[in-house]
Amino acid sequence: MNKVAALLALALAAFILVACGGDDSDTTPTGGGETTQEAETDGQENAGGGAEGGGAGATLSFEADPEGALAYTATEATAKAGKVTVEFDNPQSLTHDVAIEDSSGKEVGATELIADSSDSTTVNLKPGTYTFFCSVPGHREAGMEGTLTVE
Ligand SMILES: [Cu+2]
């Protein structure tokens, strides 16, 4: 009986060790793996952007509020780094555009100022947070802006 009890205790101890070890080894490699995957993904994205060269690049579509408000239909947008086509549809008779500036306030691109029309432009975006807004005086302040996240 003593032997059996000892074996059971050993088995239990081994199980606990394995379980704990399993958790540890799960946690550590997963964390490291994620870091590696992120690095690899970034590399692939960069490589992909370079290979695509903007040909099959992403398109960002913006629209001024069809009801006539000083707003776009979205206040958030996301895009992948690289060449991005910015499309803007303005159904209003009021003139608007879509300008994009980086986090330092430097404008990286803008569509034409248009009314009851649409326009598009191409911008080269690096990963980061940008602001898109209407450059007509007062419109941005009135709410015609949003955040563009580039990954
Ligand atoms: Cu405007």
Short mmCIF file of N, CA and C and ligand atoms in Angstrom, two decimals:
data_model
loop_
_atom_site.label_atom_id
_atom_site.label_comp_id
_atom_site.label_asym_id
_atom_site.label_seq_id
_atom_site.Cartn_x
_atom_site.Cartn_y
_atom_site.Cartn_z
N MET A 1 0.83 -1.21 0.00
CA MET A 1 0.00 0.00 0.00
C MET A 1 0.87 1.26 0.00
N ASN A 2 1.96 1.17 0.77
CA ASN A 2 2.84 2.33 0.82
C ASN A 2 3.40 2.66 -0.56
N LYS A 3 3.75 1.59 -1.25
CA LYS A 3 4.31 1.80 -2.59
C LYS A 3 3.28 2.46 -3.51
N VAL A 4 2.05 1.92 -3.40
CA VAL A 4 1.00 2.48 -4.25
C VAL A 4 0.76 3.95 -3.92
N ALA A 5 0.72 4.22 -2.60
CA ALA A 5 0.50 5.60 -2.18
C ALA A 5 1.63 6.49 -2.68
N ALA A 6 2.85 5.95 -2.57
CA ALA A 6 4.00 6.73 -3.02
C ALA A 6 3.93 6.98 -4.53
N LEU A 7 3.55 5.92 -5.25
CA LEU A 7 3.44 6.06 -6.70
C LEU A 7 2.37 7.10 -7.07
N LEU A 8 1.24 7.00 -6.32
CA LEU A 8 0.16 7.96 -6.59
C LEU A 8 0.64 9.38 -6.34
N ALA A 9 1.38 9.52 -5.22
CA ALA A 9 1.88 10.85 -4.87
C ALA A 9 2.84 11.34 -5.95
N LEU A 10 3.69 10.41 -6.41
CA LEU A 10 4.64 10.76 -7.48
C LEU A 10 3.89 11.16 -8.75
N ALA A 11 2.89 10.33 -9.06
CA ALA A 11 2.12 10.60 -10.27
C ALA A 11 1.44 11.95 -10.17
N LEU A 12 0.90 12.22 -8.99
CA LEU A 12 0.21 13.49 -8.78
C LEU A 12 1.19 14.65 -8.91
N ALA A 13 2.35 14.45 -8.25
CA ALA A 13 3.37 15.51 -8.31
C ALA A 13 3.81 15.73 -9.75
N ALA A 14 3.98 14.63 -10.47
CA ALA A 14 4.41 14.74 -11.86
C ALA A 14 3.35 15.46 -12.67
N PHE A 15 2.10 15.12 -12.38
CA PHE A 15 1.00 15.75 -13.13
C PHE A 15 1.01 17.26 -12.90
N ILE A 16 1.16 17.61 -11.59
CA ILE A 16 1.16 19.04 -11.27
C ILE A 16 2.33 19.73 -11.96
N LEU A 17 3.49 19.07 -11.90
CA LEU A 17 4.66 19.66 -12.55
C LEU A 17 4.42 19.86 -14.04
N VAL A 18 3.86 18.81 -14.65
CA VAL A 18 3.61 18.89 -16.09
C VAL A 18 2.61 20.00 -16.38
N ALA A 19 1.55 20.04 -15.53
CA ALA A 19 0.52 21.05 -15.76
C ALA A 19 1.11 22.44 -15.65
N CYS A 20 1.89 22.65 -14.56
CA CYS A 20 2.47 23.97 -14.36
C CYS A 20 3.47 24.26 -15.47
N GLY A 21 4.29 23.23 -15.75
CA GLY A 21 5.28 23.42 -16.80
C GLY A 21 4.61 23.72 -18.12
N GLY A 22 3.49 23.03 -18.33
CA GLY A 22 2.76 23.26 -19.57
C GLY A 22 2.29 24.69 -19.67
N ASP A 23 1.75 25.20 -18.56
CA ASP A 23 1.29 26.59 -18.58
C ASP A 23 2.44 27.54 -18.88
N ASP A 24 3.56 27.26 -18.18
CA ASP A 24 4.69 28.16 -18.37
C ASP A 24 5.17 28.13 -19.82
N SER A 25 5.29 26.90 -20.32
CA SER A 25 5.84 26.80 -21.67
C SER A 25 4.83 27.32 -22.69
N ASP A 26 3.55 27.25 -22.33
CA ASP A 26 2.55 27.82 -23.24
C ASP A 26 2.69 29.33 -23.28
N THR A 27 2.83 29.88 -22.08
CA THR A 27 2.84 31.34 -21.99
C THR A 27 4.07 31.92 -22.66
N THR A 28 5.22 31.36 -22.31
CA THR A 28 6.46 31.98 -22.80
C THR A 28 6.60 31.92 -24.32
N PRO A 29 6.50 30.71 -24.91
CA PRO A 29 6.67 30.68 -26.37
C PRO A 29 5.57 31.45 -27.09
N THR A 30 4.36 31.47 -26.52
CA THR A 30 3.28 32.19 -27.20
C THR A 30 3.62 33.67 -27.27
N GLY A 31 4.10 34.19 -26.12
CA GLY A 31 4.47 35.60 -26.13
C GLY A 31 5.56 35.87 -27.14
N GLY A 32 6.57 35.01 -27.10
CA GLY A 32 7.65 35.19 -28.05
C GLY A 32 7.17 35.00 -29.47
N GLY A 33 6.29 34.01 -29.63
CA GLY A 33 5.78 33.74 -30.96
C GLY A 33 5.01 34.92 -31.53
N GLU A 34 4.21 35.56 -30.66
CA GLU A 34 3.44 36.71 -31.15
C GLU A 34 4.37 37.81 -31.63
N THR A 35 5.41 38.03 -30.83
CA THR A 35 6.34 39.08 -31.22
C THR A 35 6.95 38.77 -32.58
N THR A 36 7.33 37.49 -32.71
CA THR A 36 7.94 37.09 -33.97
C THR A 36 6.94 37.25 -35.12
N GLN A 37 5.71 36.81 -34.87
CA GLN A 37 4.70 36.89 -35.92
C GLN A 37 4.45 38.33 -36.33
N GLU A 38 4.38 39.21 -35.30
CA GLU A 38 4.15 40.62 -35.62
C GLU A 38 5.28 41.16 -36.49
N ALA A 39 6.49 40.80 -36.10
CA ALA A 39 7.63 41.28 -36.87
C ALA A 39 7.55 40.75 -38.30
N GLU A 40 7.20 39.46 -38.39
CA GLU A 40 7.10 38.88 -39.73
C GLU A 40 6.00 39.54 -40.54
N THR A 41 4.86 39.77 -39.87
CA THR A 41 3.74 40.39 -40.56
C THR A 41 4.11 41.77 -41.05
N ASP A 42 4.79 42.53 -40.19
CA ASP A 42 5.20 43.87 -40.60
C ASP A 42 6.08 43.79 -41.83
N GLY A 43 7.00 42.83 -41.78
CA GLY A 43 7.89 42.68 -42.92
C GLY A 43 7.11 42.35 -44.18
N GLN A 44 6.15 41.45 -44.03
CA GLN A 44 5.36 41.05 -45.20
C GLN A 44 4.55 42.22 -45.72
N GLU A 45 3.98 43.01 -44.79
CA GLU A 45 3.19 44.15 -45.22
C GLU A 45 4.06 45.14 -45.98
N ASN A 46 5.23 45.38 -45.42
CA ASN A 46 6.12 46.33 -46.09
C ASN A 46 6.52 45.80 -47.46
N ALA A 47 6.87 44.51 -47.48
CA ALA A 47 7.27 43.91 -48.74
C ALA A 47 6.10 43.95 -49.72
N GLY A 48 4.91 43.62 -49.20
CA GLY A 48 3.74 43.62 -50.07
C GLY A 48 3.47 45.01 -50.62
N GLY A 49 3.57 46.01 -49.75
CA GLY A 49 3.33 47.36 -50.22
C GLY A 49 4.30 47.73 -51.32
N GLY A 50 5.56 47.33 -51.13
CA GLY A 50 6.55 47.66 -52.13
C GLY A 50 6.28 46.93 -53.43
N ALA A 51 5.89 45.68 -53.31
CA ALA A 51 5.63 44.89 -54.50
C ALA A 51 4.41 45.40 -55.24
N GLU A 52 3.38 45.75 -54.47
CA GLU A 52 2.16 46.24 -55.11
C GLU A 52 2.40 47.59 -55.77
N GLY A 53 3.24 48.40 -55.12
CA GLY A 53 3.58 49.67 -55.72
C GLY A 53 2.39 50.59 -55.91
N GLY A 54 1.29 50.30 -55.28
CA GLY A 54 0.13 51.18 -55.39
C GLY A 54 -0.82 50.74 -56.47
N GLY A 55 -0.42 49.74 -57.23
CA GLY A 55 -1.30 49.27 -58.30
C GLY A 55 -2.60 48.77 -57.74
N ALA A 56 -2.53 47.70 -56.99
CA ALA A 56 -3.73 47.14 -56.40
C ALA A 56 -3.89 47.65 -54.98
N GLY A 57 -3.44 48.85 -54.74
CA GLY A 57 -3.46 49.43 -53.41
C GLY A 57 -4.85 49.59 -52.86
N ALA A 58 -4.88 49.87 -51.58
CA ALA A 58 -6.16 50.00 -50.90
C ALA A 58 -6.85 51.29 -51.31
N THR A 59 -8.13 51.30 -51.13
CA THR A 59 -8.92 52.49 -51.41
C THR A 59 -9.67 52.89 -50.16
N LEU A 60 -9.59 54.15 -49.84
CA LEU A 60 -10.34 54.71 -48.73
C LEU A 60 -11.46 55.56 -49.31
N SER A 61 -12.66 55.29 -48.87
CA SER A 61 -13.79 56.05 -49.40
C SER A 61 -14.39 56.94 -48.31
N PHE A 62 -14.50 58.20 -48.63
CA PHE A 62 -15.14 59.14 -47.70
C PHE A 62 -16.35 59.75 -48.39
N GLU A 63 -17.33 60.10 -47.57
CA GLU A 63 -18.52 60.75 -48.11
C GLU A 63 -18.96 61.84 -47.15
N ALA A 64 -19.30 62.99 -47.72
CA ALA A 64 -19.87 64.05 -46.89
C ALA A 64 -21.30 63.66 -46.54
N ASP A 65 -21.73 64.10 -45.41
CA ASP A 65 -23.07 63.73 -44.92
C ASP A 65 -24.14 64.09 -45.96
N PRO A 66 -24.91 63.09 -46.43
CA PRO A 66 -25.92 63.35 -47.47
C PRO A 66 -27.01 64.29 -46.98
N GLU A 67 -27.17 64.39 -45.65
CA GLU A 67 -28.21 65.26 -45.10
C GLU A 67 -27.78 66.72 -45.07
N GLY A 68 -26.53 66.98 -45.38
CA GLY A 68 -26.07 68.36 -45.43
C GLY A 68 -25.33 68.82 -44.20
N ALA A 69 -25.12 67.93 -43.24
CA ALA A 69 -24.39 68.32 -42.04
C ALA A 69 -22.91 68.50 -42.35
N LEU A 70 -22.26 69.30 -41.53
CA LEU A 70 -20.81 69.48 -41.68
C LEU A 70 -20.12 68.29 -41.04
N ALA A 71 -20.19 67.19 -41.74
CA ALA A 71 -19.62 65.95 -41.22
C ALA A 71 -19.43 64.97 -42.36
N TYR A 72 -18.53 64.02 -42.14
CA TYR A 72 -18.43 62.89 -43.05
C TYR A 72 -19.33 61.80 -42.50
N THR A 73 -19.58 60.81 -43.31
CA THR A 73 -20.44 59.73 -42.84
C THR A 73 -19.70 58.81 -41.87
N ALA A 74 -18.39 58.99 -41.74
CA ALA A 74 -17.61 58.19 -40.80
C ALA A 74 -16.60 59.09 -40.10
N THR A 75 -16.31 58.80 -38.87
CA THR A 75 -15.31 59.58 -38.13
C THR A 75 -14.05 58.76 -37.89
N GLU A 76 -14.07 57.52 -38.40
CA GLU A 76 -12.89 56.68 -38.25
C GLU A 76 -12.66 55.92 -39.54
N ALA A 77 -11.40 55.73 -39.86
CA ALA A 77 -11.05 54.95 -41.04
C ALA A 77 -9.72 54.25 -40.77
N THR A 78 -9.53 53.14 -41.43
CA THR A 78 -8.25 52.43 -41.31
C THR A 78 -7.74 52.07 -42.69
N ALA A 79 -6.44 52.00 -42.79
CA ALA A 79 -5.83 51.64 -44.07
C ALA A 79 -4.51 50.94 -43.80
N LYS A 80 -4.06 50.20 -44.78
CA LYS A 80 -2.74 49.59 -44.68
C LYS A 80 -1.72 50.55 -45.26
N ALA A 81 -0.55 50.48 -44.68
CA ALA A 81 0.52 51.38 -45.13
C ALA A 81 0.82 51.15 -46.61
N GLY A 82 1.23 52.21 -47.26
CA GLY A 82 1.53 52.14 -48.68
C GLY A 82 0.72 53.17 -49.43
N LYS A 83 0.63 52.96 -50.73
CA LYS A 83 -0.15 53.89 -51.53
C LYS A 83 -1.63 53.62 -51.35
N VAL A 84 -2.35 54.64 -51.01
CA VAL A 84 -3.78 54.51 -50.76
C VAL A 84 -4.53 55.52 -51.62
N THR A 85 -5.54 55.02 -52.29
CA THR A 85 -6.39 55.92 -53.07
C THR A 85 -7.49 56.47 -52.17
N VAL A 86 -7.55 57.77 -52.10
CA VAL A 86 -8.56 58.42 -51.26
C VAL A 86 -9.69 58.91 -52.17
N GLU A 87 -10.83 58.31 -52.00
CA GLU A 87 -11.99 58.72 -52.80
C GLU A 87 -12.92 59.55 -51.93
N PHE A 88 -13.44 60.61 -52.52
CA PHE A 88 -14.34 61.47 -51.77
C PHE A 88 -15.58 61.76 -52.61
N ASP A 89 -16.72 61.51 -52.00
CA ASP A 89 -17.99 61.78 -52.66
C ASP A 89 -18.71 62.86 -51.85
N ASN A 90 -18.98 63.94 -52.52
CA ASN A 90 -19.68 65.03 -51.83
C ASN A 90 -21.02 65.29 -52.48
N PRO A 91 -22.10 64.79 -51.90
CA PRO A 91 -23.42 64.98 -52.47
C PRO A 91 -24.02 66.36 -52.16
N GLN A 92 -23.30 67.13 -51.35
CA GLN A 92 -23.81 68.44 -50.95
C GLN A 92 -23.50 69.52 -51.98
N SER A 93 -24.30 70.58 -51.96
CA SER A 93 -24.01 71.74 -52.82
C SER A 93 -22.96 72.62 -52.16
N LEU A 94 -22.63 72.31 -50.92
CA LEU A 94 -21.59 73.01 -50.18
C LEU A 94 -20.23 72.39 -50.53
N THR A 95 -19.25 73.25 -50.71
CA THR A 95 -17.92 72.76 -51.09
C THR A 95 -17.21 72.09 -49.92
N HIS A 96 -16.63 70.93 -50.20
CA HIS A 96 -15.85 70.20 -49.20
C HIS A 96 -14.65 69.54 -49.89
N ASP A 97 -13.73 69.06 -49.07
CA ASP A 97 -12.66 68.20 -49.56
C ASP A 97 -12.30 67.22 -48.45
N VAL A 98 -11.36 66.37 -48.74
CA VAL A 98 -10.80 65.50 -47.71
C VAL A 98 -9.29 65.72 -47.72
N ALA A 99 -8.79 66.31 -46.66
CA ALA A 99 -7.35 66.50 -46.50
C ALA A 99 -6.89 65.55 -45.41
N ILE A 100 -5.66 65.10 -45.54
CA ILE A 100 -5.12 64.16 -44.54
C ILE A 100 -3.81 64.73 -44.00
N GLU A 101 -3.73 64.78 -42.70
CA GLU A 101 -2.48 65.24 -42.09
C GLU A 101 -1.99 64.20 -41.10
N ASP A 102 -0.67 64.16 -40.95
CA ASP A 102 -0.11 63.18 -40.01
C ASP A 102 -0.17 63.73 -38.59
N SER A 103 0.36 62.95 -37.66
CA SER A 103 0.21 63.30 -36.25
C SER A 103 0.96 64.58 -35.89
N SER A 104 1.88 65.01 -36.76
CA SER A 104 2.59 66.26 -36.48
C SER A 104 1.89 67.44 -37.14
N GLY A 105 0.79 67.17 -37.81
CA GLY A 105 0.02 68.25 -38.43
C GLY A 105 0.44 68.56 -39.84
N LYS A 106 1.34 67.75 -40.40
CA LYS A 106 1.78 67.97 -41.77
C LYS A 106 0.80 67.33 -42.74
N GLU A 107 0.35 68.12 -43.71
CA GLU A 107 -0.60 67.58 -44.67
C GLU A 107 0.11 66.65 -45.64
N VAL A 108 -0.45 65.45 -45.81
CA VAL A 108 0.18 64.47 -46.70
C VAL A 108 -0.59 64.31 -48.01
N GLY A 109 -1.75 64.93 -48.08
CA GLY A 109 -2.52 64.84 -49.30
C GLY A 109 -3.92 65.39 -49.12
N ALA A 110 -4.56 65.68 -50.24
CA ALA A 110 -5.93 66.20 -50.17
C ALA A 110 -6.61 66.05 -51.52
N THR A 111 -7.90 65.87 -51.48
CA THR A 111 -8.66 65.85 -52.73
C THR A 111 -8.92 67.30 -53.14
N GLU A 112 -9.51 67.45 -54.31
CA GLU A 112 -9.92 68.79 -54.74
C GLU A 112 -11.09 69.25 -53.88
N LEU A 113 -11.28 70.56 -53.83
CA LEU A 113 -12.47 71.12 -53.19
C LEU A 113 -13.60 70.97 -54.20
N ILE A 114 -14.61 70.24 -53.81
CA ILE A 114 -15.68 69.94 -54.76
C ILE A 114 -17.05 70.11 -54.11
N ALA A 115 -18.05 70.32 -54.94
CA ALA A 115 -19.43 70.38 -54.49
C ALA A 115 -20.27 69.55 -55.44
N ASP A 116 -21.16 68.74 -54.88
CA ASP A 116 -22.04 67.90 -55.68
C ASP A 116 -21.25 67.11 -56.72
N SER A 117 -20.17 66.53 -56.26
CA SER A 117 -19.28 65.84 -57.17
C SER A 117 -18.43 64.84 -56.38
N SER A 118 -17.49 64.22 -57.08
CA SER A 118 -16.58 63.32 -56.40
C SER A 118 -15.17 63.50 -56.97
N ASP A 119 -14.20 63.16 -56.16
CA ASP A 119 -12.81 63.31 -56.57
C ASP A 119 -12.00 62.26 -55.84
N SER A 120 -10.80 62.03 -56.34
CA SER A 120 -9.93 61.08 -55.64
C SER A 120 -8.49 61.53 -55.78
N THR A 121 -7.69 61.10 -54.85
CA THR A 121 -6.28 61.41 -54.88
C THR A 121 -5.53 60.22 -54.31
N THR A 122 -4.24 60.20 -54.52
CA THR A 122 -3.45 59.09 -54.00
C THR A 122 -2.45 59.61 -52.98
N VAL A 123 -2.37 58.94 -51.86
CA VAL A 123 -1.42 59.34 -50.83
C VAL A 123 -0.56 58.14 -50.46
N ASN A 124 0.65 58.43 -50.04
CA ASN A 124 1.55 57.37 -49.59
C ASN A 124 1.61 57.45 -48.07
N LEU A 125 1.07 56.44 -47.42
CA LEU A 125 0.93 56.49 -45.96
C LEU A 125 1.84 55.50 -45.26
N LYS A 126 2.49 56.00 -44.23
CA LYS A 126 3.26 55.14 -43.35
C LYS A 126 2.38 54.79 -42.16
N PRO A 127 2.75 53.72 -41.46
CA PRO A 127 1.96 53.37 -40.29
C PRO A 127 1.92 54.54 -39.29
N GLY A 128 0.77 54.76 -38.73
CA GLY A 128 0.63 55.84 -37.77
C GLY A 128 -0.81 56.31 -37.70
N THR A 129 -1.01 57.36 -36.94
CA THR A 129 -2.35 57.93 -36.79
C THR A 129 -2.43 59.26 -37.52
N TYR A 130 -3.41 59.36 -38.37
CA TYR A 130 -3.61 60.57 -39.16
C TYR A 130 -4.99 61.16 -38.85
N THR A 131 -5.16 62.39 -39.30
CA THR A 131 -6.47 63.01 -39.18
C THR A 131 -6.94 63.37 -40.58
N PHE A 132 -8.17 63.01 -40.90
CA PHE A 132 -8.74 63.47 -42.17
C PHE A 132 -9.76 64.55 -41.84
N PHE A 133 -9.78 65.57 -42.68
CA PHE A 133 -10.64 66.71 -42.37
C PHE A 133 -10.95 67.51 -43.62
N CYS A 134 -11.93 68.37 -43.50
CA CYS A 134 -12.27 69.28 -44.59
C CYS A 134 -11.50 70.57 -44.37
N SER A 135 -10.83 71.03 -45.44
CA SER A 135 -9.97 72.20 -45.29
C SER A 135 -10.71 73.51 -45.47
N VAL A 136 -12.01 73.46 -45.75
CA VAL A 136 -12.77 74.70 -45.85
C VAL A 136 -12.84 75.32 -44.44
N PRO A 137 -12.47 76.59 -44.34
CA PRO A 137 -12.43 77.22 -43.00
C PRO A 137 -13.73 77.01 -42.22
N GLY A 138 -13.58 76.53 -41.01
CA GLY A 138 -14.73 76.35 -40.14
C GLY A 138 -15.33 74.96 -40.17
N HIS A 139 -15.14 74.25 -41.27
CA HIS A 139 -15.78 72.95 -41.39
C HIS A 139 -15.17 71.91 -40.45
N ARG A 140 -13.84 71.95 -40.37
CA ARG A 140 -13.18 70.98 -39.49
C ARG A 140 -13.62 71.21 -38.05
N GLU A 141 -13.63 72.49 -37.69
CA GLU A 141 -14.01 72.84 -36.33
C GLU A 141 -15.47 72.43 -36.06
N ALA A 142 -16.28 72.45 -37.10
CA ALA A 142 -17.70 72.11 -36.92
C ALA A 142 -17.91 70.60 -36.81
N GLY A 143 -16.86 69.85 -37.07
CA GLY A 143 -17.00 68.40 -36.91
C GLY A 143 -16.63 67.60 -38.12
N MET A 144 -16.17 68.28 -39.16
CA MET A 144 -15.81 67.56 -40.37
C MET A 144 -14.40 67.03 -40.29
N GLU A 145 -14.21 66.09 -39.43
CA GLU A 145 -12.90 65.46 -39.28
C GLU A 145 -13.06 64.09 -38.67
N GLY A 146 -11.99 63.31 -38.78
CA GLY A 146 -12.00 61.97 -38.23
C GLY A 146 -10.59 61.45 -38.13
N THR A 147 -10.48 60.26 -37.56
CA THR A 147 -9.17 59.67 -37.35
C THR A 147 -8.91 58.55 -38.36
N LEU A 148 -7.77 58.61 -38.98
CA LEU A 148 -7.36 57.57 -39.91
C LEU A 148 -6.18 56.81 -39.31
N THR A 149 -6.38 55.54 -39.11
CA THR A 149 -5.31 54.71 -38.56
C THR A 149 -4.67 53.89 -39.67
N VAL A 150 -3.37 54.03 -39.82
CA VAL A 150 -2.64 53.30 -40.85
C VAL A 150 -1.77 52.26 -40.18
N GLU A 151 -1.94 51.00 -40.60
CA GLU A 151 -1.19 49.91 -39.96
C GLU A 151 -0.20 49.30 -40.93
CU CU B 1 -16.33 71.09 -45.73
#
